[in-house]
XYZ file of C-alpha atoms in Angstrom:
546
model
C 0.000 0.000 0.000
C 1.341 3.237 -0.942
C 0.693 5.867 2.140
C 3.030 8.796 0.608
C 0.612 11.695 0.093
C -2.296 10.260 1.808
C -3.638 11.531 4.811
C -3.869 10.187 8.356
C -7.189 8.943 8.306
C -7.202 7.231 5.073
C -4.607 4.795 6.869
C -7.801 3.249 9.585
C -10.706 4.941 8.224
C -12.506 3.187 10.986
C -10.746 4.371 13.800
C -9.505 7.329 12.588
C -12.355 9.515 11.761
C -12.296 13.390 11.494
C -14.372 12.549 14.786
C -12.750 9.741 16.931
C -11.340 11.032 19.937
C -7.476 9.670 18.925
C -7.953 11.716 15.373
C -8.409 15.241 17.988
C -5.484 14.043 20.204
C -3.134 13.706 16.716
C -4.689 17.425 16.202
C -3.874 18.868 19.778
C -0.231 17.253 19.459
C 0.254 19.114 16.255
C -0.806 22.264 16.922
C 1.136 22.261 20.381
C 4.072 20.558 19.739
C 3.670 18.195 22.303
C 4.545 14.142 22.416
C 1.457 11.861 22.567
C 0.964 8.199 23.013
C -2.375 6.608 21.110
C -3.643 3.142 21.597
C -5.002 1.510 18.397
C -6.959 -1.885 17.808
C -6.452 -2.688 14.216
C -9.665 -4.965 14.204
C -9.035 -6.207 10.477
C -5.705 -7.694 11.232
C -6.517 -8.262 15.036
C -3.519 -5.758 15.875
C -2.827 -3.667 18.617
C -0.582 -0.561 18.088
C 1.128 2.102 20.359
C 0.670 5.471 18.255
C 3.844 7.971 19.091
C 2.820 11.351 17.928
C 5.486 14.168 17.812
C 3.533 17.777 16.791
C 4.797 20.535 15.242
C 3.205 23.312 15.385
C 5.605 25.850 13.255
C 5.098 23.880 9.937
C 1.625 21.916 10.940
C 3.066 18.544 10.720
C 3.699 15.510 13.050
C 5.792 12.454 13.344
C 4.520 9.681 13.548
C 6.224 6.327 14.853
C 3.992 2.970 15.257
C 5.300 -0.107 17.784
C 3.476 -3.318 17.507
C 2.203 -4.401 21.039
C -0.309 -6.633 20.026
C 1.398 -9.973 22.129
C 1.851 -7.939 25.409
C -1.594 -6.708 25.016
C -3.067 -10.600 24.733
C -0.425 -11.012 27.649
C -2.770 -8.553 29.970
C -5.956 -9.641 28.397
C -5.010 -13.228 29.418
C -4.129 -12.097 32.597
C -7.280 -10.701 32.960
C -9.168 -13.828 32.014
C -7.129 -15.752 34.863
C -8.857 -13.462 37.412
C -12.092 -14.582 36.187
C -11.117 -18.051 37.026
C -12.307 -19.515 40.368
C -9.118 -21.447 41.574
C -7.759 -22.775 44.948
C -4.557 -22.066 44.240
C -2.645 -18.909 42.337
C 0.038 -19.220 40.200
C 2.929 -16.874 41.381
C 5.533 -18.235 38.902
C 2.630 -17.551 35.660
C 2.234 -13.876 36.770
C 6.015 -13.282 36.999
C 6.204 -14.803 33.238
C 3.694 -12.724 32.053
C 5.506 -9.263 33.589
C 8.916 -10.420 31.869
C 6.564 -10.723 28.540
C 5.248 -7.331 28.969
C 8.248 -5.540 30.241
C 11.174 -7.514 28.447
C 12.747 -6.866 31.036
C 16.247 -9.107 31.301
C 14.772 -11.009 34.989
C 11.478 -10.257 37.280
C 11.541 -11.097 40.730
C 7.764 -11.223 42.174
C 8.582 -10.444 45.950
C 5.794 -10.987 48.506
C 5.211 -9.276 52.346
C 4.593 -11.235 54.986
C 1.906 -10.744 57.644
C 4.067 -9.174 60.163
C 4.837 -6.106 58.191
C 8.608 -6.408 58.630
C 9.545 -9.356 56.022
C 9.377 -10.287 52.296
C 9.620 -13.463 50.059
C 10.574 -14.055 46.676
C 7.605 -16.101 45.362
C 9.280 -16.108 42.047
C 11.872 -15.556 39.407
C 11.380 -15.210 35.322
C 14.455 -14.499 32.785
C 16.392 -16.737 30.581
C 16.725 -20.042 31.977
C 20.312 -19.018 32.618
C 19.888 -16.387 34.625
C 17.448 -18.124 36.546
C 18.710 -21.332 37.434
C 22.087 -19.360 38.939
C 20.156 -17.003 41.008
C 18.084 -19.431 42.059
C 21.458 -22.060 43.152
C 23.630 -18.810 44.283
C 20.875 -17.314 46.438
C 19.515 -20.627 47.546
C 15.594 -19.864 46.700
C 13.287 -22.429 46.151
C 10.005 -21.654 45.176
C 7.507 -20.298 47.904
C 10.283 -18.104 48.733
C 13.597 -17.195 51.260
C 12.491 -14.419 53.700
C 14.072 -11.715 53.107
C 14.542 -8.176 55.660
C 12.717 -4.799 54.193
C 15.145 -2.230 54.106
C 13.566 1.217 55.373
C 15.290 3.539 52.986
C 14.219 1.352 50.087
C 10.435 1.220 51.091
C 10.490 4.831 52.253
C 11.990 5.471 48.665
C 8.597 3.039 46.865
C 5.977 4.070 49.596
C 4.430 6.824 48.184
C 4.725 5.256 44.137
C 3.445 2.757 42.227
C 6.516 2.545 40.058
C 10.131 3.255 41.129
C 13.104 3.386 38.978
C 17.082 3.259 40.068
C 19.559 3.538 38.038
C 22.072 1.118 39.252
C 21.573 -1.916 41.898
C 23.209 -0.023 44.724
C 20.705 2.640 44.251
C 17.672 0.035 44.495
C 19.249 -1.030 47.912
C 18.194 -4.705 47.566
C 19.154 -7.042 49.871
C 23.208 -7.471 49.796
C 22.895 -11.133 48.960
C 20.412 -10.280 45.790
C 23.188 -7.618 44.717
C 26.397 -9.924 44.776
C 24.358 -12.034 42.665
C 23.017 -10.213 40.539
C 26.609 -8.291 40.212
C 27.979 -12.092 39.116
C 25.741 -13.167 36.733
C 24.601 -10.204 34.701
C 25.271 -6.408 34.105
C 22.343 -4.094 34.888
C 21.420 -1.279 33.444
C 18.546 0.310 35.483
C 16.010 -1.435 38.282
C 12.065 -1.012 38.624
C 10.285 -1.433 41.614
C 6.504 -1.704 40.707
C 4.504 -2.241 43.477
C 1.431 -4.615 43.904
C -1.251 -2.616 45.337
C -5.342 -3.047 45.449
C -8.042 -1.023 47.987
C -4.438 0.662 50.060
C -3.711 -2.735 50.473
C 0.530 -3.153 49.861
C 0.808 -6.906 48.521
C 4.169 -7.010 47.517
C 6.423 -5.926 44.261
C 7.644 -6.934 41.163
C 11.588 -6.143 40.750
C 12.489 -5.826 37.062
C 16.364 -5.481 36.239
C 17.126 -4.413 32.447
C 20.358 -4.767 30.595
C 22.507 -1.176 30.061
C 20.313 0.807 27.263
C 16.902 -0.289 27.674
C 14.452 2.024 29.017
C 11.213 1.069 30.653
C 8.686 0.277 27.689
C 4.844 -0.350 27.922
C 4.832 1.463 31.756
C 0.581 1.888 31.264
C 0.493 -2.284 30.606
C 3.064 -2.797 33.254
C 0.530 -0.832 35.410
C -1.932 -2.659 34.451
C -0.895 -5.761 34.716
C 0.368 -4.838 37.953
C -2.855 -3.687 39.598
C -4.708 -6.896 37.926
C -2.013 -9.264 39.967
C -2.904 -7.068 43.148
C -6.638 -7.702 42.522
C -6.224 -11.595 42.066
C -3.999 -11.709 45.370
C -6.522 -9.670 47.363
C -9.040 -12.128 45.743
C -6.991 -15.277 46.461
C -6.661 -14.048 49.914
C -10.507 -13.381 50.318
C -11.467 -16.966 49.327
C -9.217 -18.199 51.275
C -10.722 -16.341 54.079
C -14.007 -17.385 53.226
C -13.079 -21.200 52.983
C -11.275 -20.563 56.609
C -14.051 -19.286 57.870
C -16.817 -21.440 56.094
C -14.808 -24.542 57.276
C -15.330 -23.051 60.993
C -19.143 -22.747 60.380
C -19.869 -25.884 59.063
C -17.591 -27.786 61.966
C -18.783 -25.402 64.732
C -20.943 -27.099 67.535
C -23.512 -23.795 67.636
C -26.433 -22.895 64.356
C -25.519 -20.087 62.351
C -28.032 -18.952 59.836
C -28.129 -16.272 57.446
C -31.667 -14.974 56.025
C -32.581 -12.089 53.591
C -34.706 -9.607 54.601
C -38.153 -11.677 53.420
C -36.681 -14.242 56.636
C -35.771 -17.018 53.712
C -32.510 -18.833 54.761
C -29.627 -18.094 52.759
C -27.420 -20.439 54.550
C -28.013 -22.815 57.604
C -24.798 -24.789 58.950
C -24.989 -28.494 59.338
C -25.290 -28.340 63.494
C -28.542 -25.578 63.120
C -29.889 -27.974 60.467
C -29.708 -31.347 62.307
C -31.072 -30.157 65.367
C -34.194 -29.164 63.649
C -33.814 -32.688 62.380
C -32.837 -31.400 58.867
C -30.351 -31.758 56.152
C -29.081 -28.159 55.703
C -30.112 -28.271 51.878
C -33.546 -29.032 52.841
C -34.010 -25.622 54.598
C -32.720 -23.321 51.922
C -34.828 -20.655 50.669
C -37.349 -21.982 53.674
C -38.908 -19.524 56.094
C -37.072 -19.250 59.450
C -40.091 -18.894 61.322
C -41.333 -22.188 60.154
C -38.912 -23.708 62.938
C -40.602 -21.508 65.340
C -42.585 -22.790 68.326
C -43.856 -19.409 69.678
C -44.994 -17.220 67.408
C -43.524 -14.294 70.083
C -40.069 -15.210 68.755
C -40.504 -14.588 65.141
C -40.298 -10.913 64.669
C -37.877 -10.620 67.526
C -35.304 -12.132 65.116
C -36.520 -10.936 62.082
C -36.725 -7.433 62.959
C -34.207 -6.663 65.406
C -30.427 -7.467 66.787
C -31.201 -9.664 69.510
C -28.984 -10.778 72.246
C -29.361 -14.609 74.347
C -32.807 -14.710 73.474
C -34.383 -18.067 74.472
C -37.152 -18.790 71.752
C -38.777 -22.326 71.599
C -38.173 -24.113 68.293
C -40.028 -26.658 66.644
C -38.131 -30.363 65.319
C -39.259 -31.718 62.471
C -40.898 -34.739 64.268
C -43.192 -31.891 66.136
C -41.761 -32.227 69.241
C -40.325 -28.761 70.597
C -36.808 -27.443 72.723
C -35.101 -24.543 73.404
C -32.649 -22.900 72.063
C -30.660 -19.432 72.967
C -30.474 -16.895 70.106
C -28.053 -14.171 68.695
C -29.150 -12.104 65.846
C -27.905 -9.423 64.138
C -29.504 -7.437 61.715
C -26.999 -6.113 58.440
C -28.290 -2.973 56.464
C -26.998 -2.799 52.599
C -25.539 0.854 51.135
C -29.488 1.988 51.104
C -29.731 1.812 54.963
C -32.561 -0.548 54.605
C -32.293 -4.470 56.056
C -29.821 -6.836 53.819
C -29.802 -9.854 55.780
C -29.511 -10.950 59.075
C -26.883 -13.334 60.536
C -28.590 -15.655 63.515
C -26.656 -18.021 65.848
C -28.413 -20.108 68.031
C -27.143 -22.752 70.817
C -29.493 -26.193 72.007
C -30.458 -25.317 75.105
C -32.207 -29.282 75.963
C -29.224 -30.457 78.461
C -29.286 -27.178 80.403
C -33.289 -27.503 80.757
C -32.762 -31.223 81.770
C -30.229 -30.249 84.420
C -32.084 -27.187 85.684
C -35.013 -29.491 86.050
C -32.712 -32.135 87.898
C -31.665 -29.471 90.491
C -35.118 -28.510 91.026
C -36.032 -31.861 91.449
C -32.949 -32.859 93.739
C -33.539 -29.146 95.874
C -37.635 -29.880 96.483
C -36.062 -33.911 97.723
C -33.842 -32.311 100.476
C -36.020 -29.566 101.783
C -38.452 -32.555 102.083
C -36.081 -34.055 104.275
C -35.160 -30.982 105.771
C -38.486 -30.817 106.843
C -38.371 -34.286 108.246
C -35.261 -33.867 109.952
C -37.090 -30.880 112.049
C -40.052 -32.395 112.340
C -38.252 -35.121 113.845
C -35.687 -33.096 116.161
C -39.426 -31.312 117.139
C -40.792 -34.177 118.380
C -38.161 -35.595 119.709
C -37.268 -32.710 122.153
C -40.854 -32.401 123.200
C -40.869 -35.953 124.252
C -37.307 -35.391 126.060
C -38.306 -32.047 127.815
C -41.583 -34.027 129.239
C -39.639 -36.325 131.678
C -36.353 -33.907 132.092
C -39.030 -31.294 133.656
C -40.319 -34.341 135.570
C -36.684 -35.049 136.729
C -36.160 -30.834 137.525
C -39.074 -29.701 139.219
C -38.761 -33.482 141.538
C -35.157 -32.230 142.118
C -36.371 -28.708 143.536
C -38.944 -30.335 145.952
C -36.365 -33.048 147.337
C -34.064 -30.014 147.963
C -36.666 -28.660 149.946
C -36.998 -31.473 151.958
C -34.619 -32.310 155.107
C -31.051 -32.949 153.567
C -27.660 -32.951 155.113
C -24.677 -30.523 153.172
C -23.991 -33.233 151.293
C -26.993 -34.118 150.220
C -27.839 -30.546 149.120
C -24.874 -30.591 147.048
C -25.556 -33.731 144.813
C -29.245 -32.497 144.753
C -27.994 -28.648 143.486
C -25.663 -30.147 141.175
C -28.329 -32.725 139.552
C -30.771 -29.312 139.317
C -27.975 -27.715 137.312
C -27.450 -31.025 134.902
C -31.349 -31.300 134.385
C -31.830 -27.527 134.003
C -28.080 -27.121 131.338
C -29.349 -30.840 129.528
C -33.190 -28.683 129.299
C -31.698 -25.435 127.885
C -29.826 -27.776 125.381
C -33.106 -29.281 124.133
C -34.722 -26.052 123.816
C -31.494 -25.182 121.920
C -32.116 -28.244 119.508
C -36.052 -27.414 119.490
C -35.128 -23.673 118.292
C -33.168 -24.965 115.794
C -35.580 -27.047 114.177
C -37.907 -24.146 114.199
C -35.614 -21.701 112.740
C -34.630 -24.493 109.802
C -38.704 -24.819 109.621
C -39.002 -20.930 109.513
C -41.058 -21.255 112.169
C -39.607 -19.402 114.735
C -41.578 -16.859 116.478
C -40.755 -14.240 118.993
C -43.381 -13.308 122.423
C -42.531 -9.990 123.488
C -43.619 -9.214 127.008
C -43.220 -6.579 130.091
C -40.441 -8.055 131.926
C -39.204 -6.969 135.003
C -35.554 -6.024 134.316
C -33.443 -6.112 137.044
C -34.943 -9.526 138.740
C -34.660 -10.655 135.323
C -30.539 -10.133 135.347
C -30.785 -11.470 139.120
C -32.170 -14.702 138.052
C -29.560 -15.019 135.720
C -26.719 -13.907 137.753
C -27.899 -16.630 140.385
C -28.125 -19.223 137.509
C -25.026 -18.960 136.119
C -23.117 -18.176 139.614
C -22.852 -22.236 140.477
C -21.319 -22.770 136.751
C -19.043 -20.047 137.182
C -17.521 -20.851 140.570
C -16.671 -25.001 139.046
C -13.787 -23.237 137.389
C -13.106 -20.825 140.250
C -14.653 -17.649 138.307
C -16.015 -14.343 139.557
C -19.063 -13.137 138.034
C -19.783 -9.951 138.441
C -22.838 -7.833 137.168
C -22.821 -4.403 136.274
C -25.613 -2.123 135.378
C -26.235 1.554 134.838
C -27.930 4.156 137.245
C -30.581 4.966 134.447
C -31.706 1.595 133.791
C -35.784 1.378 133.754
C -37.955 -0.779 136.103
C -39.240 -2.852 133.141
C -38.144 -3.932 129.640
C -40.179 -5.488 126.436
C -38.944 -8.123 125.287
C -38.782 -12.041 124.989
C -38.210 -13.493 127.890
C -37.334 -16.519 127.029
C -34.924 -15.653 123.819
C -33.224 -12.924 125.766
C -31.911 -15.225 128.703
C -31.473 -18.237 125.968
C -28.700 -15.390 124.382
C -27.275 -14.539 127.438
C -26.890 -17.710 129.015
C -24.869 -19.107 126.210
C -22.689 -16.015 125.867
C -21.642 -15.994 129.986
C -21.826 -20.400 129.228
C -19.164 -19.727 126.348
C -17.264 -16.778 129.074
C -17.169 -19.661 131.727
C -16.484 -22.625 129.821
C -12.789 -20.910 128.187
C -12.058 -19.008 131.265
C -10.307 -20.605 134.258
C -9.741 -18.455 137.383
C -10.718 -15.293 136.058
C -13.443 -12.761 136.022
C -16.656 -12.774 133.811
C -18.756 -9.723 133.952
C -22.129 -9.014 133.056
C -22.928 -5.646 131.369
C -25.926 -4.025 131.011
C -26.795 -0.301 130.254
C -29.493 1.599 128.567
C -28.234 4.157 125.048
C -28.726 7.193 125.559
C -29.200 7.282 121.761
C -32.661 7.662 120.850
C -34.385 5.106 117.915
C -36.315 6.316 115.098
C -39.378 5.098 117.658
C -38.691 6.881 120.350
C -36.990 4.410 122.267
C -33.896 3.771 124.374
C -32.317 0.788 123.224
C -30.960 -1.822 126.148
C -27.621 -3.252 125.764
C -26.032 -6.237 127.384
C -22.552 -7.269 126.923
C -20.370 -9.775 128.351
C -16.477 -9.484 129.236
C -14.307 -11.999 130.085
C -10.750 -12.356 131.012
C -10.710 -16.139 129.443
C -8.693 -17.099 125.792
C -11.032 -15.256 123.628
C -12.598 -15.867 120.258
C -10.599 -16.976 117.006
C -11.691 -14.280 114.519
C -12.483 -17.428 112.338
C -15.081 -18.258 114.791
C -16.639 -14.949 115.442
C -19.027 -14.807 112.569
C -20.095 -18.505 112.960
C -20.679 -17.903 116.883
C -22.900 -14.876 116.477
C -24.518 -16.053 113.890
């Protein structure tokens, strides 16, 4: 085909139209005098061309020069196709082949990060099989990669850039074993850094070394390419996510269930499934509310986020359980429900052990109630003849009996009257385990009161060679109200306790009115007892008092 004297668009009347936007850029370069790069698709002959137009604007005329980059552009468009492949794997070694393609370069390194931030890999090497197989022996890589140290100055120097050139290998700063390598087996003319980068996410780089007096060619492809690599990482890296995390749904022991906003499931895990007595493909595209046993539950899930929500569910053999539910509700970009993620636990062995427990408590306060009844009737039978055994013990001391005789008699008084209180003790106890304790608050005369007692306990004290005293205040009153027979229970046991750890000491009884008037009007009464004996163990104190 002669071209000489024909115009531009006679050449790819097609493409280059008076009105095609490459035909204006052609224009603009003239008329400025600036350098411009076209793309062309040469659909006839299945071409692709790189268009370099030089303008002149003094004489109206251009230069034209035309490179043929038809294989690197079926390099990218094959590349491109390999993201749209679903595959388990990715092939590091087939994306560093295709950048030496593109670039023709002299050897591509494809260099990876690892997860801690600090570290790369070499995941691969393309060149000649020469230079390949002796960086690969002299560096000792194998393929998945040798971890390698970033070096700061070289990633503060690529941060901030897709694409990084350096003119010699010291000024790329790779690692020093790379450079004595790369020093032995080939001469280098200039290095490129071009980073793998998708969503601000820094994958790793691809280092391309050329020979001395090759420039960087086809930088927009290499680009390209680049960011398509990045994008089938970040999507390698996603599925792989997505199979981690899959794998932990369908092994978990706890239902997870995902539903669109109409409450058909979207997913159901094996464990959610066979509880309901279902295989999980039988429940797909199924209302969730058909596995409902209360219809109160339904719209709490399907409405709201819901937190350890117990909601009754119905098996497929129509029996129902329990089970405790999480839900949370996912909107979409228009604000408006997407779908709602549900996880739900069995909650049939908790119900059967709560019932158990309930069971097991009701059995012992049943025979905590026959224990009391038992101790009940048992000291009423036993106080019967011991009050028998007392009040004959008072008359025969009335009767005509030598000091001797008095003695034995006072000292079997004080048995039958200490083994009494003791019954009461047990007969109290039994009440207060029966809740059936009740108090009989009466006038009592106060001061005989504390005489009785004082006389009482004055025998017991003087066995292990104690003083008792008894104290009491000027203001005291003629009468108190109170219990009679609770108060000197209390007080008996406290000077009992005073006398029983205190040998040849003093024990005093307290007693004073506060001057401190209650809410009611009232002065309180206090009694207190001192002794000069071994004391209390503080671990004691609580359990004594109570």
């Amino acid at each position: 085909m002669h071209i000489i004297g024909k115009k531009l668009e006679e050449l790819a009347p097609d493409i280059l139209s008076p009105d095609s936007p490459e035909y204006q850029t052609i224009l603009s370069a003239i008329h400025s005098s600036k350098k411009e790069i076209i793309k062309l698709y040469l659909p006839d002959n299945d071409l692709w061309l790189d268009v370099f137009v030089q303008g002149c604007s003094k004489n109206q005329r251009a230069a034209v020069f035309l490179q043929n980059i038809t294989e690197a552009m079926k390099t990218v468009k094959a590349a491109s196709n390999l993201l749209m492949q679903d595959s388990q794997t990715i092939n590091y070694q087939l994306m560093c082949d295709h950048m030496l393609f593109i670039s023709q370069a002299r050897l591509v390194a494809l260099n990876l990060y690892e997860p801690d931030g600090t570290h790369y890999h070499t995941a691969a090497i393309a060149s000649s099989q020469y230079y390949s197989q002796l960086l690969l022996t002299e560096q000792n890589i194998q393929q998945g990669g040798k971890i390698l140290s970033f070096d700061p100055s070289r990633e503060k120097k690529t941060s901030k850039q897709l694409i990084t050139t350096f003119q010699d290998i010291a000024e790329s700063e790779l690692p020093a074993e790379v450079t004595s390598i790369l020093a032995k087996v080939m001469t280098v003319g200039i290095v490129v850094v071009l980073r793998i980068q998708h969503k601000g996410i820094k994958w790793g780089d691809f280092t391309l070394i050329f020979p001395p007096g090759k420039s960087l060619q086809n930088e927009p492809l290499l680009r390209l390419y680049a960011h398509q690599s990045a994008m089938m990482i970040d999507r390698w890296h996603m599925e792989k996510e997505h199979s981690r995390f899959q794998h932990i749904f369908e092994n978990s022991h706890f239902g997870a269930v995902i539903t669109d906003p109409q409450d058909r499931i979207r997913y159901v895990n094996p464990y959610f499934a066979h509880i309901h007595g279902y295989e999980p493909e039988d429940l797909l595209k199924t209302p969730l509310q058909n596995l409902f046993a209360q219809n109160a539950g339904e719209q709490i899930v399907v409405d709201s986020n819901v937190q350890a929500v117990e909601i009754w569910q119905r098996h497929r053999n129509g029996t129902t359980f329990p089970m405790l539910v999480n839900g949370l509700v996912f909107a979409g970009s228009d604000g408006l429900p997407e779908y709602h993620a549900i996880t739900a636990i069995d909650l049939t062995e908790r119900h059967r052990a709560e019932l158990a427990m309930k069971e097991a408590m009701q059995q012992a306060e049943h025979a905590n109630k026959a224990k009391s009844d038992f101790l009940s009737s048992m000291t009423h039978e036993i106080r019967t003849p011991l009050n028998g055994i007392n009040g004959y013990t008072k008359l025969l001391q009335k009767t005509n009996l030598d000091e001797t005789q008095h003695q034995y008699a006072s000292a079997l008084e004080l048995s039958t009257t200490t083994l009494l209180t003791l019954v009461n003790d047990i007969l109290d106890f039994s009440k207060i385990e029966a809740g059936r304790l009740s108090l009989a608050p009466e006038e009592i005369p106060l001061r005989q009161f504390l005489t009785d007692i004082h006389q009482l306990m004055i025998i017991q004290a003087d066995t292990n060679k104690n003083k008792l005293l008894l104290e009491t205040s000027q203001h005291l009153p003629e009468t108190i109200f109170a219990d009679h027979v609770r108060l000197q229970q209390i007080i008996v046991n406290l000077l009992s306790n005073a006398v029983k750890f205190t040998q040849e000491g003093t024990i005093c009884l307290r007693v004073e009115q506060l001057s401190q008037q209650d809410k009611n009007g009232l002065f309180p009464i206090r009694f207190s007892v001192k002794d000069t004996g071994i004391g209390i163990p503080k671990e004691n104190m609580e359990k004594l008092f109570t």
